[in-house]
Amino acid sequence: MSRWRPPAPSSTAIITRDGFERLKSELDHLWHTVRPEVVKALAAAAAEGDRSENAEYTYRKKQLGEIDRRARYLSKRIPVLQVVEAVASQRDAVFFGATMDIENVETGETVRYRIVGPDETDARKGWISIDSPMARAVLKKRVDDEFDADLPGGRTRFAVLAVEYT
């Protein structure tokens, strides 16, 4: 049996200006603040002697690897991102950057979402990726339009209640 797996589909390389600035500041913080502190702590742990039984040394090595992995990802991802600053010309339709209120037609439950790039999604804030099934289904819909979304729980019918751009 082979261990080969098909490559994951690439995510859309668009982002809001705020999201782009957050990623850049995260990379700068990792590279100029966090990493030097971890390197100092790693050197101090290495100076303590036997590394095979040194939990602090092992922890700092893993921590440094995680920091380097995230910094490497951000260094490669930031240059390919396209910042979208223009607001949609059709402000009554759902496009990238829109904040919308939608209602589950069957249950009457109302939810507020904002469509953002895949690098800035945040479920607590209601920010969903433009690559998500919900965002794909609601794109180009207007207020009072109904649409079906194929969600993990099955196909669900929604209605657009409001659309706004901030």
Tab-separated table of C-alpha atoms in Angstrom:
chain	number	residue	atom	x	y	z
A	1	MET	CA	0.000	0.000	0.000
A	2	SER	CA	1.353	3.406	-0.949
A	3	ARG	CA	1.703	6.363	1.387
A	4	TRP	CA	1.223	8.830	-1.469
A	5	ARG	CA	-1.565	11.321	-1.023
A	6	PRO	CA	-2.780	13.793	-3.608
A	7	PRO	CA	-1.731	17.359	-2.878
A	8	ALA	CA	-4.203	19.476	-0.942
A	9	PRO	CA	-6.052	22.035	-3.021
A	10	SER	CA	-4.332	25.383	-2.808
A	11	SER	CA	-6.160	28.118	-0.968
A	12	THR	CA	-7.159	31.379	-2.564
A	13	ALA	CA	-4.347	33.916	-2.234
A	14	ILE	CA	-6.405	36.995	-1.358
A	15	ILE	CA	-6.546	38.863	1.924
A	16	THR	CA	-7.859	42.081	3.438
A	17	ARG	CA	-5.444	44.919	4.263
A	18	ASP	CA	-5.883	44.354	8.027
A	19	GLY	CA	-5.212	40.629	7.674
A	20	PHE	CA	-2.109	41.297	5.595
A	21	GLU	CA	-0.740	43.715	8.182
A	22	ARG	CA	-1.428	41.200	10.979
A	23	LEU	CA	0.515	38.477	9.141
A	24	LYS	CA	3.443	40.819	8.517
A	25	SER	CA	3.530	41.916	12.154
A	26	GLU	CA	3.317	38.271	13.292
A	27	LEU	CA	6.319	37.375	11.133
A	28	ASP	CA	8.251	40.388	12.415
A	29	HIS	CA	7.370	39.527	16.037
A	30	LEU	CA	8.397	35.889	15.599
A	31	TRP	CA	11.649	36.723	13.884
A	32	HIS	CA	12.812	39.701	15.956
A	33	THR	CA	11.341	39.068	19.402
A	34	VAL	CA	10.256	35.485	20.090
A	35	ARG	CA	12.980	33.591	18.235
A	36	PRO	CA	15.955	35.408	19.873
A	37	GLU	CA	14.457	34.763	23.329
A	38	VAL	CA	14.024	31.050	22.593
A	39	VAL	CA	17.552	30.804	21.171
A	40	LYS	CA	18.945	32.352	24.387
A	41	ALA	CA	16.935	29.935	26.522
A	42	LEU	CA	18.064	27.029	24.329
A	43	ALA	CA	21.712	28.028	24.708
A	44	ALA	CA	21.305	28.288	28.487
A	45	ALA	CA	19.666	24.846	28.612
A	46	ALA	CA	22.417	23.359	26.428
A	47	ALA	CA	25.067	24.764	28.760
A	48	GLU	CA	23.611	22.807	31.680
A	49	GLY	CA	25.264	19.625	30.529
A	50	ASP	CA	23.771	16.256	29.574
A	51	ARG	CA	21.199	16.946	26.857
A	52	SER	CA	19.676	13.459	26.835
A	53	GLU	CA	17.894	14.036	30.155
A	54	ASN	CA	17.459	17.791	29.843
A	55	ALA	CA	13.719	18.512	29.529
A	56	GLU	CA	14.277	22.252	29.126
A	57	TYR	CA	16.624	21.656	26.185
A	58	THR	CA	14.138	19.291	24.508
A	59	TYR	CA	11.261	21.719	25.028
A	60	ARG	CA	13.207	24.686	23.630
A	61	LYS	CA	14.318	22.672	20.561
A	62	LYS	CA	10.692	21.825	19.797
A	63	GLN	CA	9.622	25.405	20.416
A	64	LEU	CA	12.329	26.708	18.082
A	65	GLY	CA	11.214	24.245	15.400
A	66	GLU	CA	7.608	25.464	15.669
A	67	ILE	CA	8.691	29.106	15.433
A	68	ASP	CA	10.902	28.387	12.411
A	69	ARG	CA	8.119	26.411	10.713
A	70	ARG	CA	5.595	29.263	11.135
A	71	ALA	CA	8.135	31.903	10.075
A	72	ARG	CA	9.039	29.867	6.977
A	73	TYR	CA	5.344	29.506	6.068
A	74	LEU	CA	4.695	33.233	6.508
A	75	SER	CA	7.838	34.141	4.540
A	76	LYS	CA	6.572	32.097	1.600
A	77	ARG	CA	2.878	33.014	1.902
A	78	ILE	CA	3.072	36.807	2.349
A	79	PRO	CA	4.692	37.562	-1.051
A	80	VAL	CA	2.008	35.633	-2.984
A	81	LEU	CA	-0.975	37.212	-1.206
A	82	GLN	CA	-3.011	39.782	-3.100
A	83	VAL	CA	-4.480	42.499	-0.896
A	84	VAL	CA	-8.061	43.358	-1.857
A	85	GLU	CA	-8.912	46.883	-0.785
A	86	ALA	CA	-11.593	47.803	-3.301
A	87	VAL	CA	-15.173	47.507	-2.149
A	88	ALA	CA	-17.506	45.672	-4.512
A	89	SER	CA	-19.270	47.934	-7.001
A	90	GLN	CA	-22.549	46.114	-6.315
A	91	ARG	CA	-22.867	46.827	-2.610
A	92	ASP	CA	-26.163	44.930	-2.340
A	93	ALA	CA	-24.568	41.617	-3.419
A	94	VAL	CA	-22.222	39.333	-1.451
A	95	PHE	CA	-18.565	39.425	-2.523
A	96	PHE	CA	-15.167	39.216	-0.786
A	97	GLY	CA	-15.097	41.415	2.319
A	98	ALA	CA	-18.877	41.441	2.793
A	99	THR	CA	-20.493	41.085	6.182
A	100	MET	CA	-23.856	39.401	5.858
A	101	ASP	CA	-26.718	38.192	7.973
A	102	ILE	CA	-28.170	34.900	6.803
A	103	GLU	CA	-31.070	32.861	8.083
A	104	ASN	CA	-31.470	29.105	8.084
A	105	VAL	CA	-34.820	28.759	6.319
A	106	GLU	CA	-35.746	25.529	8.140
A	107	THR	CA	-34.869	26.532	11.713
A	108	GLY	CA	-35.130	30.334	11.557
A	109	GLU	CA	-31.674	30.678	13.143
A	110	THR	CA	-29.848	33.877	12.094
A	111	VAL	CA	-26.052	34.036	11.769
A	112	ARG	CA	-23.674	36.893	10.891
A	113	TYR	CA	-20.602	36.096	8.761
A	114	ARG	CA	-17.838	38.070	7.089
A	115	ILE	CA	-16.071	36.636	4.038
A	116	VAL	CA	-12.293	36.953	4.365
A	117	GLY	CA	-9.178	35.255	2.996
A	118	PRO	CA	-8.203	31.767	4.190
A	119	ASP	CA	-5.286	33.149	6.227
A	120	GLU	CA	-7.487	35.324	8.448
A	121	THR	CA	-10.496	33.157	9.309
A	122	ASP	CA	-11.750	33.342	12.884
A	123	ALA	CA	-14.808	31.337	13.935
A	124	ARG	CA	-15.332	33.370	17.132
A	125	LYS	CA	-15.683	36.575	15.106
A	126	GLY	CA	-17.760	34.909	12.399
A	127	TRP	CA	-15.065	35.362	9.740
A	128	ILE	CA	-15.265	32.571	7.177
A	129	SER	CA	-12.860	31.760	4.369
A	130	ILE	CA	-13.830	32.549	0.817
A	131	ASP	CA	-12.919	28.899	0.131
A	132	SER	CA	-15.531	27.568	2.596
A	133	PRO	CA	-18.684	25.858	1.309
A	134	MET	CA	-20.889	28.541	2.873
A	135	ALA	CA	-18.986	31.413	1.241
A	136	ARG	CA	-18.909	29.692	-2.150
A	137	ALA	CA	-22.671	29.164	-1.989
A	138	VAL	CA	-23.546	32.740	-0.978
A	139	LEU	CA	-21.268	34.604	-3.427
A	140	LYS	CA	-23.183	36.978	-5.751
A	141	LYS	CA	-26.429	36.562	-3.804
A	142	ARG	CA	-28.486	39.627	-2.873
A	143	VAL	CA	-30.803	40.457	0.017
A	144	ASP	CA	-33.868	38.137	0.083
A	145	ASP	CA	-32.169	35.573	-2.215
A	146	GLU	CA	-32.309	31.972	-1.043
A	147	PHE	CA	-29.480	29.490	-1.641
A	148	ASP	CA	-28.444	25.954	-0.757
A	149	ALA	CA	-25.134	25.231	0.955
A	150	ASP	CA	-23.538	21.789	1.162
A	151	LEU	CA	-22.352	21.748	4.763
A	152	PRO	CA	-20.881	18.865	6.783
A	153	GLY	CA	-24.329	18.281	8.318
A	154	GLY	CA	-25.923	18.032	4.872
A	155	ARG	CA	-27.502	20.352	2.336
A	156	THR	CA	-29.134	23.346	4.048
A	157	ARG	CA	-31.247	26.197	2.675
A	158	PHE	CA	-30.439	29.771	3.713
A	159	ALA	CA	-31.772	33.255	2.948
A	160	VAL	CA	-29.708	36.438	2.807
A	161	LEU	CA	-31.135	39.046	5.217
A	162	ALA	CA	-28.554	41.851	4.971
A	163	VAL	CA	-25.274	42.692	3.232
A	164	GLU	CA	-22.833	45.407	4.255
A	165	TYR	CA	-19.233	46.399	3.593
A	166	THR	CA	-17.063	48.033	6.254
